[in-house]
mmCIF file of N, CA, C and O in Angstrom:
data_model
loop_
_atom_site.group_PDB
_atom_site.id
_atom_site.type_symbol
_atom_site.label_atom_id
_atom_site.label_comp_id
_atom_site.label_asym_id
_atom_site.label_seq_id
_atom_site.Cartn_x
_atom_site.Cartn_y
_atom_site.Cartn_z
ATOM 1 N N MET D 1 -87.200 55.869 -28.860
ATOM 2 C CA MET D 1 -87.264 55.365 -27.504
ATOM 3 C C MET D 1 -86.093 54.416 -27.238
ATOM 4 O O MET D 1 -85.043 54.842 -26.823
ATOM 5 N N TRP D 2 -86.255 53.120 -27.504
ATOM 6 C CA TRP D 2 -85.195 52.143 -27.271
ATOM 7 C C TRP D 2 -84.824 51.490 -28.591
ATOM 8 O O TRP D 2 -85.643 51.379 -29.493
ATOM 9 N N THR D 3 -83.594 51.003 -28.679
ATOM 10 C CA THR D 3 -83.117 50.356 -29.893
ATOM 11 C C THR D 3 -82.897 48.867 -29.621
ATOM 12 O O THR D 3 -82.164 48.505 -28.694
ATOM 13 N N ILE D 4 -83.530 48.038 -30.440
ATOM 14 C CA ILE D 4 -83.407 46.588 -30.289
ATOM 15 C C ILE D 4 -81.944 46.169 -30.443
ATOM 16 O O ILE D 4 -81.245 46.646 -31.322
ATOM 17 N N ASN D 5 -81.526 45.288 -29.551
ATOM 18 C CA ASN D 5 -80.172 44.730 -29.489
ATOM 19 C C ASN D 5 -79.080 45.762 -29.202
ATOM 20 O O ASN D 5 -77.898 45.474 -29.372
ATOM 21 N N LYS D 6 -79.476 46.942 -28.750
ATOM 22 C CA LYS D 6 -78.495 47.963 -28.355
ATOM 23 C C LYS D 6 -78.812 48.558 -26.988
ATOM 24 O O LYS D 6 -77.899 48.819 -26.217
ATOM 25 N N SER D 7 -80.086 48.790 -26.696
ATOM 26 C CA SER D 7 -80.451 49.418 -25.435
ATOM 27 C C SER D 7 -80.249 48.448 -24.278
ATOM 28 O O SER D 7 -80.669 47.292 -24.345
ATOM 29 N N LYS D 8 -79.592 48.944 -23.238
ATOM 30 C CA LYS D 8 -79.310 48.129 -22.060
ATOM 31 C C LYS D 8 -79.888 48.804 -20.815
ATOM 32 O O LYS D 8 -79.936 50.026 -20.733
ATOM 33 N N PHE D 9 -80.301 47.954 -19.880
ATOM 34 C CA PHE D 9 -80.908 48.441 -18.643
ATOM 35 C C PHE D 9 -80.387 47.650 -17.459
ATOM 36 O O PHE D 9 -79.979 46.505 -17.603
ATOM 37 N N LYS D 10 -80.499 48.258 -16.312
ATOM 38 C CA LYS D 10 -80.325 47.541 -15.052
ATOM 39 C C LYS D 10 -81.721 47.330 -14.486
ATOM 40 O O LYS D 10 -82.543 48.251 -14.515
ATOM 41 N N LEU D 11 -81.995 46.125 -14.012
ATOM 42 C CA LEU D 11 -83.285 45.799 -13.417
ATOM 43 C C LEU D 11 -83.190 46.006 -11.917
ATOM 44 O O LEU D 11 -82.311 45.444 -11.264
ATOM 45 N N PHE D 12 -84.104 46.815 -11.400
ATOM 46 C CA PHE D 12 -84.119 47.111 -9.975
ATOM 47 C C PHE D 12 -85.387 46.609 -9.303
ATOM 48 O O PHE D 12 -86.490 46.794 -9.826
ATOM 49 N N TYR D 13 -85.198 45.981 -8.157
ATOM 50 C CA TYR D 13 -86.266 45.739 -7.200
ATOM 51 C C TYR D 13 -85.995 46.730 -6.073
ATOM 52 O O TYR D 13 -84.953 46.657 -5.412
ATOM 53 N N LYS D 14 -86.901 47.690 -5.920
ATOM 54 C CA LYS D 14 -86.691 48.816 -4.998
ATOM 55 C C LYS D 14 -85.356 49.467 -5.346
ATOM 56 O O LYS D 14 -85.174 49.917 -6.467
ATOM 57 N N ASP D 15 -84.398 49.467 -4.432
ATOM 58 C CA ASP D 15 -83.105 50.095 -4.721
ATOM 59 C C ASP D 15 -81.999 49.067 -4.928
ATOM 60 O O ASP D 15 -80.820 49.381 -4.866
ATOM 61 N N ILE D 16 -82.377 47.813 -5.219
ATOM 62 C CA ILE D 16 -81.413 46.736 -5.395
ATOM 63 C C ILE D 16 -81.366 46.337 -6.865
ATOM 64 O O ILE D 16 -82.367 45.889 -7.433
ATOM 65 N N CYS D 17 -80.200 46.475 -7.466
ATOM 66 C CA CYS D 17 -80.014 46.011 -8.844
ATOM 67 C C CYS D 17 -79.828 44.502 -8.802
ATOM 68 O O CYS D 17 -78.923 43.999 -8.131
ATOM 69 N N ILE D 18 -80.707 43.774 -9.511
ATOM 70 C CA ILE D 18 -80.621 42.304 -9.488
ATOM 71 C C ILE D 18 -80.144 41.725 -10.822
ATOM 72 O O ILE D 18 -80.027 40.514 -10.952
ATOM 73 N N GLY D 19 -79.860 42.579 -11.800
ATOM 74 C CA GLY D 19 -79.357 42.085 -13.072
ATOM 75 C C GLY D 19 -79.394 43.140 -14.157
ATOM 76 O O GLY D 19 -79.782 44.285 -13.914
ATOM 77 N N GLU D 20 -78.968 42.722 -15.338
ATOM 78 C CA GLU D 20 -78.939 43.604 -16.497
ATOM 79 C C GLU D 20 -79.728 43.000 -17.649
ATOM 80 O O GLU D 20 -79.854 41.777 -17.759
ATOM 81 N N ILE D 21 -80.252 43.870 -18.487
ATOM 82 C CA ILE D 21 -81.098 43.464 -19.607
ATOM 83 C C ILE D 21 -80.575 44.072 -20.899
ATOM 84 O O ILE D 21 -80.237 45.256 -20.934
ATOM 85 N N LEU D 22 -80.555 43.264 -21.940
ATOM 86 C CA LEU D 22 -80.361 43.752 -23.296
ATOM 87 C C LEU D 22 -81.715 43.646 -23.978
ATOM 88 O O LEU D 22 -82.258 42.544 -24.129
ATOM 89 N N TYR D 23 -82.286 44.776 -24.354
ATOM 90 C CA TYR D 23 -83.597 44.832 -25.007
ATOM 91 C C TYR D 23 -83.512 44.167 -26.375
ATOM 92 O O TYR D 23 -82.682 44.542 -27.204
ATOM 93 N N THR D 24 -84.381 43.148 -26.614
ATOM 94 C CA THR D 24 -84.298 42.396 -27.867
ATOM 95 C C THR D 24 -85.552 42.420 -28.733
ATOM 96 O O THR D 24 -85.472 42.125 -29.926
ATOM 97 N N ASP D 25 -86.718 42.752 -28.149
ATOM 98 C CA ASP D 25 -87.940 42.678 -28.954
ATOM 99 C C ASP D 25 -89.087 43.349 -28.206
ATOM 100 O O ASP D 25 -89.003 43.592 -27.006
ATOM 101 N N SER D 26 -90.167 43.595 -28.943
ATOM 102 C CA SER D 26 -91.378 44.115 -28.302
ATOM 103 C C SER D 26 -92.605 43.667 -29.079
ATOM 104 O O SER D 26 -92.553 43.469 -30.289
ATOM 105 N N ASP D 27 -93.671 43.476 -28.341
ATOM 106 C CA ASP D 27 -94.995 43.201 -28.868
ATOM 107 C C ASP D 27 -95.933 43.906 -27.902
ATOM 108 O O ASP D 27 -96.417 43.294 -26.956
ATOM 109 N N PHE D 28 -96.081 45.212 -28.119
ATOM 110 C CA PHE D 28 -96.760 46.062 -27.155
ATOM 111 C C PHE D 28 -98.052 45.412 -26.665
ATOM 112 O O PHE D 28 -98.807 44.896 -27.464
ATOM 113 N N PRO D 29 -98.262 45.356 -25.364
ATOM 114 C CA PRO D 29 -97.591 46.110 -24.308
ATOM 115 C C PRO D 29 -96.367 45.426 -23.714
ATOM 116 O O PRO D 29 -95.757 45.948 -22.784
ATOM 117 N N TRP D 30 -95.965 44.269 -24.244
ATOM 118 C CA TRP D 30 -94.825 43.546 -23.695
ATOM 119 C C TRP D 30 -93.529 43.923 -24.398
ATOM 120 O O TRP D 30 -93.502 44.126 -25.610
ATOM 121 N N PHE D 31 -92.463 43.982 -23.604
ATOM 122 C CA PHE D 31 -91.104 44.152 -24.098
ATOM 123 C C PHE D 31 -90.322 42.940 -23.618
ATOM 124 O O PHE D 31 -90.677 42.319 -22.615
ATOM 125 N N SER D 32 -89.261 42.606 -24.328
ATOM 126 C CA SER D 32 -88.480 41.438 -23.897
ATOM 127 C C SER D 32 -87.000 41.684 -24.109
ATOM 128 O O SER D 32 -86.589 42.585 -24.844
ATOM 129 N N GLY D 33 -86.216 40.834 -23.443
ATOM 130 C CA GLY D 33 -84.778 40.988 -23.547
ATOM 131 C C GLY D 33 -84.047 39.778 -23.008
ATOM 132 O O GLY D 33 -84.648 38.822 -22.510
ATOM 133 N N ALA D 34 -82.733 39.853 -23.119
ATOM 134 C CA ALA D 34 -81.849 38.841 -22.549
ATOM 135 C C ALA D 34 -81.456 39.331 -21.158
ATOM 136 O O ALA D 34 -81.050 40.482 -20.997
ATOM 137 N N PHE D 35 -81.591 38.467 -20.176
ATOM 138 C CA PHE D 35 -81.335 38.832 -18.785
ATOM 139 C C PHE D 35 -80.034 38.211 -18.301
ATOM 140 O O PHE D 35 -79.779 37.029 -18.541
ATOM 141 N N THR D 36 -79.226 39.015 -17.647
ATOM 142 C CA THR D 36 -78.009 38.545 -17.000
ATOM 143 C C THR D 36 -78.127 38.869 -15.519
ATOM 144 O O THR D 36 -78.252 40.046 -15.150
ATOM 145 N N ASP D 37 -78.118 37.836 -14.698
ATOM 146 C CA ASP D 37 -78.299 38.056 -13.263
ATOM 147 C C ASP D 37 -76.990 38.480 -12.601
ATOM 148 O O ASP D 37 -75.927 38.457 -13.196
ATOM 149 N N ASN D 38 -77.115 38.903 -11.343
ATOM 150 C CA ASN D 38 -75.953 39.161 -10.505
ATOM 151 C C ASN D 38 -76.173 38.453 -9.164
ATOM 152 O O ASN D 38 -77.163 37.736 -8.993
ATOM 153 N N ASP D 39 -75.290 38.645 -8.222
ATOM 154 C CA ASP D 39 -75.391 37.941 -6.940
ATOM 155 C C ASP D 39 -76.676 38.252 -6.176
ATOM 156 O O ASP D 39 -77.167 37.420 -5.430
ATOM 157 N N TYR D 40 -77.230 39.433 -6.355
ATOM 158 C CA TYR D 40 -78.457 39.805 -5.652
ATOM 159 C C TYR D 40 -79.679 39.038 -6.166
ATOM 160 O O TYR D 40 -80.700 38.971 -5.498
ATOM 161 N N PHE D 41 -79.580 38.480 -7.357
ATOM 162 C CA PHE D 41 -80.714 37.765 -7.933
ATOM 163 C C PHE D 41 -80.952 36.397 -7.279
ATOM 164 O O PHE D 41 -82.046 35.853 -7.366
ATOM 165 N N LYS D 42 -79.951 35.861 -6.612
ATOM 166 C CA LYS D 42 -80.049 34.507 -6.052
ATOM 167 C C LYS D 42 -81.311 34.301 -5.217
ATOM 168 O O LYS D 42 -81.948 33.257 -5.311
ATOM 169 N N SER D 43 -81.662 35.266 -4.392
ATOM 170 C CA SER D 43 -82.859 35.096 -3.552
ATOM 171 C C SER D 43 -84.152 35.188 -4.352
ATOM 172 O O SER D 43 -85.175 34.656 -3.939
ATOM 173 N N PHE D 44 -84.133 35.838 -5.513
ATOM 174 C CA PHE D 44 -85.318 35.985 -6.356
ATOM 175 C C PHE D 44 -85.523 34.821 -7.320
ATOM 176 O O PHE D 44 -86.621 34.596 -7.799
ATOM 177 N N LYS D 45 -84.456 34.096 -7.630
ATOM 178 C CA LYS D 45 -84.517 33.055 -8.663
ATOM 179 C C LYS D 45 -85.604 32.019 -8.401
ATOM 180 O O LYS D 45 -86.388 31.716 -9.312
ATOM 181 N N PRO D 46 -85.737 31.439 -7.205
ATOM 182 C CA PRO D 46 -86.809 30.456 -6.984
ATOM 183 C C PRO D 46 -88.211 31.049 -7.174
ATOM 184 O O PRO D 46 -89.113 30.375 -7.654
ATOM 185 N N PHE D 47 -88.376 32.310 -6.815
ATOM 186 C CA PHE D 47 -89.656 32.996 -6.989
ATOM 187 C C PHE D 47 -90.041 33.047 -8.466
ATOM 188 O O PHE D 47 -91.141 32.652 -8.853
ATOM 189 N N PHE D 48 -89.120 33.511 -9.308
ATOM 190 C CA PHE D 48 -89.423 33.620 -10.732
ATOM 191 C C PHE D 48 -89.567 32.248 -11.379
ATOM 192 O O PHE D 48 -90.417 32.057 -12.253
ATOM 193 N N HIS D 49 -88.772 31.296 -10.952
ATOM 194 C CA HIS D 49 -88.913 29.933 -11.476
ATOM 195 C C HIS D 49 -90.309 29.391 -11.170
ATOM 196 O O HIS D 49 -90.981 28.831 -12.043
ATOM 197 N N SER D 50 -90.767 29.579 -9.943
ATOM 198 C CA SER D 50 -92.094 29.110 -9.532
ATOM 199 C C SER D 50 -93.200 29.846 -10.294
ATOM 200 O O SER D 50 -94.191 29.239 -10.705
ATOM 201 N N LEU D 51 -93.033 31.140 -10.479
ATOM 202 C CA LEU D 51 -94.025 31.943 -11.194
ATOM 203 C C LEU D 51 -94.169 31.466 -12.639
ATOM 204 O O LEU D 51 -95.283 31.212 -13.116
ATOM 205 N N VAL D 52 -93.065 31.279 -13.332
ATOM 206 C CA VAL D 52 -93.106 30.829 -14.723
ATOM 207 C C VAL D 52 -93.645 29.403 -14.808
ATOM 208 O O VAL D 52 -94.449 29.081 -15.683
ATOM 209 N N GLU D 53 -93.229 28.558 -13.878
ATOM 210 C CA GLU D 53 -93.713 27.178 -13.868
ATOM 211 C C GLU D 53 -95.233 27.121 -13.697
ATOM 212 O O GLU D 53 -95.914 26.343 -14.369
ATOM 213 N N SER D 54 -95.773 27.977 -12.838
ATOM 214 C CA SER D 54 -97.230 27.986 -12.645
ATOM 215 C C SER D 54 -97.946 28.420 -13.922
ATOM 216 O O SER D 54 -99.009 27.887 -14.246
ATOM 217 N N LEU D 55 -97.379 29.361 -14.656
ATOM 218 C CA LEU D 55 -97.985 29.779 -15.921
ATOM 219 C C LEU D 55 -97.892 28.676 -16.964
ATOM 220 O O LEU D 55 -98.849 28.420 -17.694
ATOM 221 N N ASP D 56 -96.734 28.034 -17.028
ATOM 222 C CA ASP D 56 -96.547 26.954 -18.005
ATOM 223 C C ASP D 56 -97.500 25.785 -17.757
ATOM 224 O O ASP D 56 -97.975 25.151 -18.693
ATOM 225 N N LYS D 57 -97.769 25.502 -16.487
ATOM 226 C CA LYS D 57 -98.637 24.379 -16.124
ATOM 227 C C LYS D 57 -100.095 24.793 -15.952
ATOM 228 O O LYS D 57 -100.935 23.976 -15.597
ATOM 229 N N ASN D 58 -100.359 26.099 -16.160
ATOM 230 C CA ASN D 58 -101.708 26.644 -16.038
ATOM 231 C C ASN D 58 -102.317 26.354 -14.660
ATOM 232 O O ASN D 58 -103.467 25.910 -14.560
ATOM 233 N N ILE D 59 -101.515 26.584 -13.626
ATOM 234 C CA ILE D 59 -101.991 26.438 -12.249
ATOM 235 C C ILE D 59 -101.836 27.772 -11.534
ATOM 236 O O ILE D 59 -101.036 28.617 -11.944
ATOM 237 N N GLU D 60 -102.596 27.942 -10.485
ATOM 238 C CA GLU D 60 -102.556 29.197 -9.742
ATOM 239 C C GLU D 60 -101.221 29.359 -9.028
ATOM 240 O O GLU D 60 -100.717 28.425 -8.400
ATOM 241 N N PHE D 61 -100.657 30.548 -9.131
ATOM 242 C CA PHE D 61 -99.402 30.868 -8.464
ATOM 243 C C PHE D 61 -99.685 31.175 -6.999
ATOM 244 O O PHE D 61 -100.515 32.014 -6.684
ATOM 245 N N ASP D 62 -99.014 30.487 -6.105
ATOM 246 C CA ASP D 62 -99.215 30.668 -4.667
ATOM 247 C C ASP D 62 -98.279 31.754 -4.142
ATOM 248 O O ASP D 62 -97.139 31.487 -3.767
ATOM 249 N N GLU D 63 -98.775 32.992 -4.124
ATOM 250 C CA GLU D 63 -97.968 34.125 -3.677
ATOM 251 C C GLU D 63 -97.648 34.063 -2.185
ATOM 252 O O GLU D 63 -96.709 34.713 -1.733
ATOM 253 N N SER D 64 -98.404 33.277 -1.419
ATOM 254 C CA SER D 64 -98.208 33.244 0.039
ATOM 255 C C SER D 64 -96.854 32.638 0.425
ATOM 256 O O SER D 64 -96.394 32.822 1.550
ATOM 257 N N LYS D 65 -96.197 31.942 -0.507
ATOM 258 C CA LYS D 65 -94.894 31.331 -0.223
ATOM 259 C C LYS D 65 -93.740 32.332 -0.320
ATOM 260 O O LYS D 65 -92.612 32.008 0.015
ATOM 261 N N TRP D 66 -94.034 33.526 -0.801
ATOM 262 C CA TRP D 66 -92.986 34.485 -1.124
ATOM 263 C C TRP D 66 -93.230 35.816 -0.427
ATOM 264 O O TRP D 66 -94.326 36.101 0.034
ATOM 265 N N ASP D 67 -92.228 36.647 -0.436
ATOM 266 C CA ASP D 67 -92.346 38.001 0.098
ATOM 267 C C ASP D 67 -93.427 38.728 -0.705
ATOM 268 O O ASP D 67 -93.304 38.860 -1.929
ATOM 269 N N PRO D 68 -94.486 39.202 -0.062
ATOM 270 C CA PRO D 68 -95.575 39.834 -0.815
ATOM 271 C C PRO D 68 -95.150 41.091 -1.572
ATOM 272 O O PRO D 68 -95.766 41.445 -2.575
ATOM 273 N N GLU D 69 -94.098 41.743 -1.142
ATOM 274 C CA GLU D 69 -93.645 42.958 -1.836
ATOM 275 C C GLU D 69 -93.026 42.647 -3.194
ATOM 276 O O GLU D 69 -92.924 43.526 -4.039
ATOM 277 N N TRP D 70 -92.596 41.396 -3.414
ATOM 278 C CA TRP D 70 -92.016 41.043 -4.710
ATOM 279 C C TRP D 70 -93.053 41.120 -5.824
ATOM 280 O O TRP D 70 -92.704 41.313 -6.978
ATOM 281 N N SER D 71 -94.333 40.979 -5.490
ATOM 282 C CA SER D 71 -95.404 41.034 -6.498
ATOM 283 C C SER D 71 -95.964 42.433 -6.700
ATOM 284 O O SER D 71 -96.804 42.635 -7.581
ATOM 285 N N GLU D 72 -95.509 43.385 -5.900
ATOM 286 C CA GLU D 72 -96.025 44.752 -5.993
ATOM 287 C C GLU D 72 -95.346 45.485 -7.148
ATOM 288 O O GLU D 72 -94.125 45.628 -7.175
ATOM 289 N N PHE D 73 -96.150 45.943 -8.088
ATOM 290 C CA PHE D 73 -95.619 46.597 -9.282
ATOM 291 C C PHE D 73 -94.734 47.791 -8.960
ATOM 292 O O PHE D 73 -93.733 48.026 -9.632
ATOM 293 N N GLU D 74 -95.106 48.575 -7.954
ATOM 294 C CA GLU D 74 -94.370 49.811 -7.676
ATOM 295 C C GLU D 74 -92.931 49.568 -7.204
ATOM 296 O O GLU D 74 -92.143 50.496 -7.100
ATOM 297 N N ASN D 75 -92.571 48.314 -6.967
ATOM 298 C CA ASN D 75 -91.220 48.003 -6.497
ATOM 299 C C ASN D 75 -90.234 47.694 -7.621
ATOM 300 O O ASN D 75 -89.066 47.431 -7.360
ATOM 301 N N TRP D 76 -90.686 47.739 -8.878
ATOM 302 C CA TRP D 76 -89.853 47.328 -10.004
ATOM 303 C C TRP D 76 -89.589 48.486 -10.963
ATOM 304 O O TRP D 76 -90.493 49.268 -11.273
ATOM 305 N N SER D 77 -88.361 48.574 -11.453
ATOM 306 C CA SER D 77 -88.024 49.612 -12.426
ATOM 307 C C SER D 77 -86.778 49.218 -13.218
ATOM 308 O O SER D 77 -86.028 48.313 -12.826
ATOM 309 N N LEU D 78 -86.600 49.908 -14.324
ATOM 310 C CA LEU D 78 -85.401 49.780 -15.149
ATOM 311 C C LEU D 78 -84.675 51.110 -15.121
ATOM 312 O O LEU D 78 -85.305 52.168 -15.069
ATOM 313 N N ILE D 79 -83.360 51.056 -15.187
ATOM 314 C CA ILE D 79 -82.563 52.271 -15.325
ATOM 315 C C ILE D 79 -81.660 52.068 -16.530
ATOM 316 O O ILE D 79 -80.918 51.081 -16.609
ATOM 317 N N ASP D 80 -81.761 53.003 -17.474
ATOM 318 C CA ASP D 80 -80.976 52.858 -18.698
ATOM 319 C C ASP D 80 -79.557 53.398 -18.514
ATOM 320 O O ASP D 80 -79.185 53.869 -17.441
ATOM 321 N N GLU D 81 -78.787 53.328 -19.593
ATOM 322 C CA GLU D 81 -77.379 53.739 -19.564
ATOM 323 C C GLU D 81 -77.188 55.218 -19.231
ATOM 324 O O GLU D 81 -76.107 55.637 -18.827
ATOM 325 N N PHE D 82 -78.255 56.002 -19.396
ATOM 326 C CA PHE D 82 -78.173 57.431 -19.157
ATOM 327 C C PHE D 82 -78.753 57.830 -17.802
ATOM 328 O O PHE D 82 -78.865 59.012 -17.492
ATOM 329 N N GLY D 83 -79.162 56.821 -17.015
ATOM 330 C CA GLY D 83 -79.701 57.086 -15.684
ATOM 331 C C GLY D 83 -81.191 57.351 -15.657
ATOM 332 O O GLY D 83 -81.742 57.663 -14.603
ATOM 333 N N GLU D 84 -81.874 57.208 -16.803
ATOM 334 C CA GLU D 84 -83.320 57.434 -16.843
ATOM 335 C C GLU D 84 -84.045 56.225 -16.254
ATOM 336 O O GLU D 84 -83.804 55.078 -16.640
ATOM 337 N N VAL D 85 -84.940 56.506 -15.323
ATOM 338 C CA VAL D 85 -85.702 55.461 -14.646
ATOM 339 C C VAL D 85 -87.020 55.231 -15.387
ATOM 340 O O VAL D 85 -87.727 56.185 -15.705
ATOM 341 N N THR D 86 -87.322 53.953 -15.653
ATOM 342 C CA THR D 86 -88.585 53.571 -16.278
ATOM 343 C C THR D 86 -89.322 52.632 -15.334
ATOM 344 O O THR D 86 -88.858 51.520 -15.083
ATOM 345 N N PRO D 87 -90.455 53.075 -14.775
ATOM 346 C CA PRO D 87 -91.240 52.176 -13.917
ATOM 347 C C PRO D 87 -91.845 51.051 -14.750
ATOM 348 O O PRO D 87 -92.343 51.284 -15.853
ATOM 349 N N ILE D 88 -91.774 49.823 -14.231
ATOM 350 C CA ILE D 88 -92.347 48.675 -14.925
ATOM 351 C C ILE D 88 -93.217 47.880 -13.954
ATOM 352 O O ILE D 88 -93.107 48.017 -12.738
ATOM 353 N N CYS D 89 -94.078 47.051 -14.517
ATOM 354 C CA CYS D 89 -94.803 46.076 -13.716
ATOM 355 C C CYS D 89 -93.821 44.959 -13.363
ATOM 356 O O CYS D 89 -92.737 44.863 -13.939
ATOM 357 N N MET D 90 -94.198 44.104 -12.449
ATOM 358 C CA MET D 90 -93.325 43.002 -12.079
ATOM 359 C C MET D 90 -92.925 42.226 -13.335
ATOM 360 O O MET D 90 -93.789 41.831 -14.118
ATOM 361 N N PRO D 91 -91.636 42.024 -13.566
ATOM 362 C CA PRO D 91 -91.214 41.326 -14.782
ATOM 363 C C PRO D 91 -91.424 39.823 -14.682
ATOM 364 O O PRO D 91 -91.669 39.281 -13.603
ATOM 365 N N MET D 92 -91.323 39.180 -15.819
ATOM 366 C CA MET D 92 -91.312 37.714 -15.900
ATOM 367 C C MET D 92 -89.913 37.318 -16.331
ATOM 368 O O MET D 92 -89.477 37.696 -17.425
ATOM 369 N N ILE D 93 -89.213 36.600 -15.470
ATOM 370 C CA ILE D 93 -87.856 36.174 -15.789
ATOM 371 C C ILE D 93 -87.859 34.666 -15.955
ATOM 372 O O ILE D 93 -88.193 33.930 -15.029
ATOM 373 N N TYR D 94 -87.503 34.227 -17.137
ATOM 374 C CA TYR D 94 -87.476 32.807 -17.472
ATOM 375 C C TYR D 94 -86.061 32.296 -17.196
ATOM 376 O O TYR D 94 -85.170 32.430 -18.024
ATOM 377 N N THR D 95 -85.872 31.739 -16.012
ATOM 378 C CA THR D 95 -84.529 31.399 -15.538
ATOM 379 C C THR D 95 -83.904 30.228 -16.290
ATOM 380 O O THR D 95 -82.688 30.056 -16.227
ATOM 381 N N ASP D 96 -84.690 29.463 -17.018
ATOM 382 C CA ASP D 96 -84.098 28.360 -17.788
ATOM 383 C C ASP D 96 -83.468 28.854 -19.087
ATOM 384 O O ASP D 96 -82.608 28.204 -19.652
ATOM 385 N N GLN D 97 -83.919 30.018 -19.564
ATOM 386 C CA GLN D 97 -83.400 30.574 -20.813
ATOM 387 C C GLN D 97 -82.753 31.942 -20.610
ATOM 388 O O GLN D 97 -82.179 32.494 -21.528
ATOM 389 N N TRP D 98 -82.913 32.506 -19.439
ATOM 390 C CA TRP D 98 -82.420 33.843 -19.096
ATOM 391 C C TRP D 98 -83.003 34.914 -20.002
ATOM 392 O O TRP D 98 -82.339 35.846 -20.422
ATOM 393 N N ASP D 99 -84.306 34.747 -20.289
ATOM 394 C CA ASP D 99 -85.081 35.763 -20.995
ATOM 395 C C ASP D 99 -85.925 36.501 -19.972
ATOM 396 O O ASP D 99 -86.242 35.975 -18.910
ATOM 397 N N ILE D 100 -86.308 37.709 -20.325
ATOM 398 C CA ILE D 100 -87.150 38.508 -19.444
ATOM 399 C C ILE D 100 -88.202 39.217 -20.274
ATOM 400 O O ILE D 100 -87.956 39.633 -21.405
ATOM 401 N N GLY D 101 -89.403 39.323 -19.709
ATOM 402 C CA GLY D 101 -90.479 40.099 -20.307
ATOM 403 C C GLY D 101 -90.964 41.119 -19.290
ATOM 404 O O GLY D 101 -90.964 40.851 -18.094
ATOM 405 N N TRP D 102 -91.355 42.293 -19.764
ATOM 406 C CA TRP D 102 -91.869 43.320 -18.869
ATOM 407 C C TRP D 102 -92.846 44.224 -19.603
ATOM 408 O O TRP D 102 -92.875 44.272 -20.824
ATOM 409 N N ARG D 103 -93.651 44.913 -18.808
ATOM 410 C CA ARG D 103 -94.574 45.924 -19.322
ATOM 411 C C ARG D 103 -94.299 47.230 -18.601
ATOM 412 O O ARG D 103 -93.899 47.241 -17.434
ATOM 413 N N LEU D 104 -94.534 48.328 -19.306
ATOM 414 C CA LEU D 104 -94.373 49.634 -18.683
ATOM 415 C C LEU D 104 -95.484 49.864 -17.663
ATOM 416 O O LEU D 104 -96.596 49.357 -17.822
ATOM 417 N N ARG D 105 -95.158 50.608 -16.629
ATOM 418 C CA ARG D 105 -96.151 50.963 -15.620
ATOM 419 C C ARG D 105 -96.448 52.448 -15.790
ATOM 420 O O ARG D 105 -95.566 53.290 -15.736
ATOM 421 N N PHE D 106 -97.719 52.768 -16.023
ATOM 422 C CA PHE D 106 -98.118 54.168 -16.249
ATOM 423 C C PHE D 106 -98.782 54.741 -15.036
ATOM 424 O O PHE D 106 -99.395 54.104 -14.251
#
């Protein structure tokens, strides 16, 4: 399937590439990697920062502050170097460390 520290992906929200991922580890059902953002990620960064912060502080995430489509699983996917699309659930992007976690969407 994928090779740790070799497989690379582009992260897409709908048809917008917001960054690139180097796959670094897995603990099924979670996969993780190093995330490199691009200019399109700027509008998403506060959303992911708030999401991770709510998990770290064990408080409820207030989705009403954000575009509701950002939380919809069907809007997220990875595309590998060969153009293969992999549907994923909404990823977790840790903007302080530029790590990302994701699960496959079946």
